[in-house]
XYZ file of C-alpha atoms in Angstrom:
338
model
C -2.697 11.726 -37.702
C -1.138 10.253 -40.859
C -0.207 12.373 -43.859
C -3.064 10.886 -45.887
C -5.606 11.708 -43.194
C -4.168 15.199 -42.779
C -4.599 15.981 -46.460
C -7.897 14.293 -47.145
C -9.473 15.588 -43.938
C -8.792 19.110 -45.171
C -10.663 18.537 -48.442
C -14.196 19.621 -47.650
C -16.414 17.062 -49.337
C -19.668 18.716 -50.368
C -21.403 15.396 -50.870
C -20.728 11.691 -50.530
C -18.152 10.350 -52.950
C -19.555 8.763 -56.092
C -19.121 5.026 -56.530
C -16.079 3.954 -58.515
C -16.933 3.887 -62.190
C -16.583 0.939 -64.505
C -13.150 1.084 -66.099
C -14.235 0.027 -69.607
C -14.787 3.617 -70.779
C -11.079 4.468 -70.441
C -9.526 1.040 -70.937
C -8.304 2.013 -74.413
C -7.130 5.527 -73.455
C -3.490 6.608 -73.308
C -2.249 9.251 -70.852
C 1.216 10.849 -70.917
C 3.112 12.841 -68.309
C 5.131 15.803 -69.559
C 7.607 16.795 -66.840
C 10.042 19.683 -67.195
C 12.609 18.814 -64.511
C 13.819 15.860 -62.432
C 16.860 17.245 -60.638
C 15.788 17.060 -56.990
C 14.268 14.642 -54.495
C 10.753 16.088 -54.840
C 10.666 15.521 -58.586
C 12.123 12.028 -58.189
C 9.435 11.192 -55.626
C 6.802 12.664 -57.940
C 7.924 10.438 -60.801
C 8.122 7.377 -58.534
C 4.575 7.976 -57.332
C 3.374 8.369 -60.921
C 5.023 5.114 -62.004
C 3.668 3.211 -58.989
C 0.050 4.318 -59.253
C -0.275 4.483 -63.029
C 1.566 1.205 -63.461
C -1.120 -0.500 -61.414
C -3.835 1.333 -63.369
C -2.403 0.013 -66.651
C -1.983 -3.475 -65.215
C -5.622 -3.620 -64.087
C -6.978 -2.212 -67.362
C -8.085 1.223 -66.181
C -6.099 2.817 -69.030
C -4.017 1.442 -71.873
C -0.869 3.464 -71.158
C 0.483 6.084 -68.749
C 3.952 6.972 -69.984
C 6.197 9.555 -68.289
C 8.604 11.862 -70.148
C 11.033 14.417 -68.693
C 12.794 17.102 -70.717
C 16.566 17.311 -70.538
C 17.098 21.071 -70.195
C 14.076 22.483 -68.299
C 13.314 24.754 -71.249
C 9.785 25.714 -72.222
C 10.614 25.376 -75.928
C 11.801 21.817 -75.385
C 8.690 20.943 -73.378
C 6.433 22.505 -76.029
C 8.051 20.266 -78.649
C 7.568 17.298 -76.330
C 3.841 18.064 -76.026
C 3.532 18.380 -79.809
C 5.147 14.950 -80.183
C 2.652 13.510 -77.681
C -0.198 14.830 -79.821
C 1.283 13.095 -82.864
C 1.736 9.878 -80.875
C -2.000 9.735 -80.219
C -2.226 10.286 -76.465
C -5.756 10.988 -75.284
C -4.654 13.075 -72.305
C -1.462 14.876 -71.323
C -0.640 15.631 -67.684
C 1.844 18.508 -67.414
C 4.219 19.830 -64.772
C 5.065 22.966 -66.711
C 8.297 24.907 -67.131
C 6.285 28.104 -67.522
C 2.681 29.137 -66.841
C 2.433 30.944 -70.195
C 5.169 29.800 -72.592
C 3.518 26.404 -73.153
C 0.061 27.816 -73.867
C 0.466 27.544 -77.639
C 1.342 23.846 -77.470
C -1.399 23.247 -74.905
C -3.959 24.923 -77.202
C -2.755 22.716 -80.074
C -3.389 19.665 -77.892
C -6.874 20.842 -76.929
C -7.728 21.619 -80.546
C -6.653 18.071 -81.418
C -9.098 16.682 -78.840
C -6.461 15.929 -76.206
C -7.339 16.514 -72.534
C -4.648 18.575 -70.769
C -4.289 18.602 -66.970
C -1.531 20.703 -65.400
C -0.367 20.373 -61.798
C 2.257 21.948 -59.532
C 3.706 24.042 -62.375
C 0.379 24.939 -63.943
C -0.473 26.574 -67.281
C -2.838 29.484 -67.884
C -4.326 28.340 -71.204
C -8.119 28.272 -70.521
C -8.692 24.919 -72.218
C -6.469 23.140 -69.676
C -7.275 21.942 -66.178
C -5.135 23.083 -63.234
C -4.316 21.364 -59.909
C -2.332 23.393 -57.392
C -1.972 24.361 -53.790
C -2.215 27.961 -52.624
C 1.498 28.580 -53.048
C 1.218 32.203 -51.951
C -0.333 31.107 -48.668
C 2.397 28.503 -48.306
C 4.943 31.321 -48.430
C 2.980 33.734 -46.251
C 2.401 31.080 -43.590
C 6.156 30.726 -43.082
C 6.476 34.369 -42.051
C 3.374 34.068 -39.888
C 4.974 31.122 -38.092
C 8.204 33.049 -37.568
C 6.240 36.026 -36.212
C 4.766 33.750 -33.561
C 8.203 32.474 -32.564
C 10.111 35.739 -32.993
C 7.795 38.640 -32.027
C 10.691 41.135 -32.256
C 11.239 40.226 -35.921
C 14.657 40.437 -37.535
C 16.496 39.725 -40.769
C 15.469 36.839 -43.000
C 17.264 34.987 -45.759
C 15.005 33.886 -48.606
C 15.919 30.790 -50.608
C 13.982 30.628 -53.865
C 13.426 27.753 -56.287
C 13.929 27.545 -60.061
C 13.957 30.999 -61.620
C 11.069 31.729 -63.971
C 8.840 28.896 -62.757
C 5.295 29.648 -61.575
C 5.762 27.909 -58.215
C 8.892 29.918 -57.401
C 7.187 33.220 -58.203
C 4.065 32.391 -56.201
C 5.825 31.196 -53.026
C 8.168 34.196 -53.114
C 5.221 36.562 -53.552
C 3.601 34.976 -50.493
C 6.769 35.375 -48.438
C 7.008 39.048 -49.338
C 3.320 39.517 -48.544
C 4.037 37.963 -45.150
C 6.843 40.453 -44.533
C 4.450 43.288 -45.377
C 1.986 41.833 -42.879
C 4.693 41.449 -40.232
C 6.935 44.477 -40.909
C 9.361 43.749 -38.075
C 10.905 41.257 -40.486
C 13.137 42.239 -43.399
C 14.392 40.151 -46.311
C 18.127 40.787 -45.965
C 19.158 38.594 -48.883
C 17.794 36.202 -51.494
C 19.355 33.331 -53.440
C 18.079 30.637 -55.804
C 18.527 27.123 -54.441
C 16.689 25.398 -57.324
C 14.827 23.224 -54.768
C 18.025 21.180 -54.369
C 20.115 20.808 -51.212
C 23.526 20.981 -52.907
C 22.649 24.067 -54.922
C 21.127 25.742 -51.866
C 24.167 24.992 -49.707
C 26.529 26.623 -52.212
C 24.246 29.618 -52.720
C 23.807 30.219 -48.991
C 27.524 29.810 -48.328
C 28.178 32.400 -51.019
C 25.838 35.069 -49.650
C 26.380 34.615 -45.898
C 29.543 36.764 -45.654
C 27.592 39.780 -46.917
C 24.613 39.360 -44.594
C 23.883 40.738 -41.117
C 22.694 38.428 -38.340
C 19.858 36.222 -39.601
C 16.974 35.091 -37.361
C 15.122 33.009 -39.923
C 15.411 31.323 -43.318
C 12.305 31.123 -45.499
C 12.405 28.451 -48.163
C 10.521 26.647 -50.915
C 11.431 23.021 -50.249
C 14.535 20.937 -50.845
C 16.828 23.648 -49.545
C 16.569 23.630 -45.733
C 19.214 20.990 -45.066
C 21.656 22.636 -47.442
C 21.086 25.969 -45.708
C 21.687 24.364 -42.311
C 24.967 22.850 -43.481
C 26.182 26.171 -44.872
C 25.326 28.032 -41.665
C 26.786 25.309 -39.437
C 30.133 25.790 -41.201
C 30.297 29.374 -39.845
C 30.336 30.838 -36.350
C 26.782 32.169 -36.736
C 23.931 31.162 -34.458
C 21.561 28.711 -36.134
C 18.397 30.587 -37.193
C 14.936 29.087 -37.536
C 15.039 27.403 -40.942
C 11.657 26.539 -42.421
C 11.937 23.066 -43.928
C 10.352 21.496 -47.014
C 9.336 17.964 -45.982
C 12.461 16.245 -47.360
C 13.724 13.297 -45.337
C 17.185 14.776 -44.795
C 15.596 18.003 -43.533
C 13.274 16.164 -41.150
C 16.123 13.972 -39.914
C 18.343 17.011 -39.221
C 15.431 18.751 -37.469
C 14.861 15.686 -35.267
C 18.552 15.572 -34.340
C 18.536 19.259 -33.400
C 15.255 18.901 -31.521
C 16.696 16.080 -29.428
C 19.994 17.895 -28.851
C 18.819 21.407 -28.020
C 15.009 21.603 -28.385
C 15.317 23.255 -31.814
C 11.918 24.304 -33.153
C 10.708 24.947 -36.678
C 8.014 23.851 -39.127
C 8.030 22.202 -42.546
C 5.749 22.704 -45.519
C 5.484 21.538 -49.129
C 3.102 20.153 -51.711
C 3.011 16.333 -51.626
C 4.835 14.959 -54.703
C 2.078 12.381 -55.067
C -0.097 15.180 -56.485
C 1.042 13.741 -59.837
C -1.179 10.740 -59.114
C -4.139 13.027 -58.415
C -3.537 14.677 -61.797
C -3.523 11.248 -63.443
C -6.848 10.273 -61.894
C -8.370 13.659 -62.753
C -7.361 13.127 -66.388
C -8.837 9.614 -66.266
C -12.097 10.937 -64.846
C -12.334 13.616 -67.553
C -11.760 10.966 -70.222
C -14.480 8.947 -68.511
C -16.915 11.786 -69.133
C -17.000 13.338 -65.667
C -17.699 17.058 -65.210
C -14.580 18.495 -63.569
C -13.923 22.083 -62.519
C -11.070 23.687 -64.444
C -9.326 24.682 -61.206
C -8.775 22.264 -58.331
C -6.975 23.230 -55.126
C -5.382 20.708 -52.780
C -3.963 21.505 -49.339
C -0.234 21.784 -48.776
C 1.315 19.339 -46.354
C 2.586 20.956 -43.139
C 4.645 19.224 -40.447
C 4.963 20.747 -36.982
C 6.952 20.107 -33.828
C 4.390 17.718 -32.354
C 4.065 15.413 -35.396
C 7.663 15.483 -36.638
C 8.556 11.979 -35.417
C 5.492 10.343 -36.947
C 6.056 11.967 -40.329
C 9.781 11.233 -40.325
C 9.077 7.572 -39.585
C 6.721 7.435 -42.586
C 9.119 9.158 -45.005
C 11.414 7.031 -47.168
C 15.161 7.586 -46.758
C 16.254 10.168 -49.309
C 12.628 10.917 -50.133
C 9.886 13.399 -49.333
C 6.885 13.236 -47.010
C 4.180 12.146 -49.407
C 0.683 10.941 -50.117
C -0.426 9.088 -53.227
C -4.001 9.489 -54.420
C -6.490 6.787 -55.371
C -9.333 7.137 -57.834
C -11.700 7.525 -54.867
C -9.549 10.371 -53.511
C -9.700 12.113 -56.873
C -13.471 11.778 -56.974
C -13.659 13.437 -53.545
C -11.520 16.362 -54.692
C -13.593 16.735 -57.878
C -16.892 16.602 -56.022
C -15.699 19.141 -53.442
C -14.946 21.616 -56.219
C -18.246 21.168 -58.097
């Protein structure tokens, strides 16, 4: 089954999708993307998906503009100022991947009070006037430990690799991992490092902590760090543990090589970076007058041993396993939540 079918099949559609609306109602609307970080392959794929899908939407007259902006320092204060500038520039909707779930709420409320639609995704905001699109990140973390419990019934020591400190996604996935360890108490988190969702950062962090750790049976991750962890461990005389991957092409390629060489088994899980395109279409639908639930949940994308080859073949070199959403897909997600 393709990635698109895997994701859309898991969205329970409560009723038949509505017909595509006439574009004239949003043809003069401007939508902006406020992104807090672009320093890893997931964020690059997210921005590429945004540019591809929104570029076509502008070209065909669905909206007048869909500009993307990324802050330089991944600071909430900088992103808040960016949002305030977008208000002044007359954008009708702002789509946000937020540096903080709470620190941007003041700027988000300013946007709402100015009549601007705000849709947050991935890194969501808690301001009630905004819309939120996310996966169940806690379950994404918990499911990793559940998988390891099935493969390693005797448990053992785990290394946790976290993402960007202070970001909602990092906190939620980590909370899920720790909940999984409580559920399966034969496992213990023996050490934790921040890999910033980047392979090079993760490799250095893992290499730095390994000398102080006991034997490790598994590595629980957040995405963009599995290959770096594997390289750090391979440089030692340790046995290779089960490293949960994050759908990056280099991770999937390494997994395939190890699977072919020695029947290595693991799983891979992440949110599809194309969720940015879902957020765009949700904003467009709100501007078009549609009734949309404030909270929308999309499934995370999981790759297992039996569909590794298919997903690797469909993943761009240097990229991330992905799905990009159409307007019809967005309507299905909206209808399922209503």
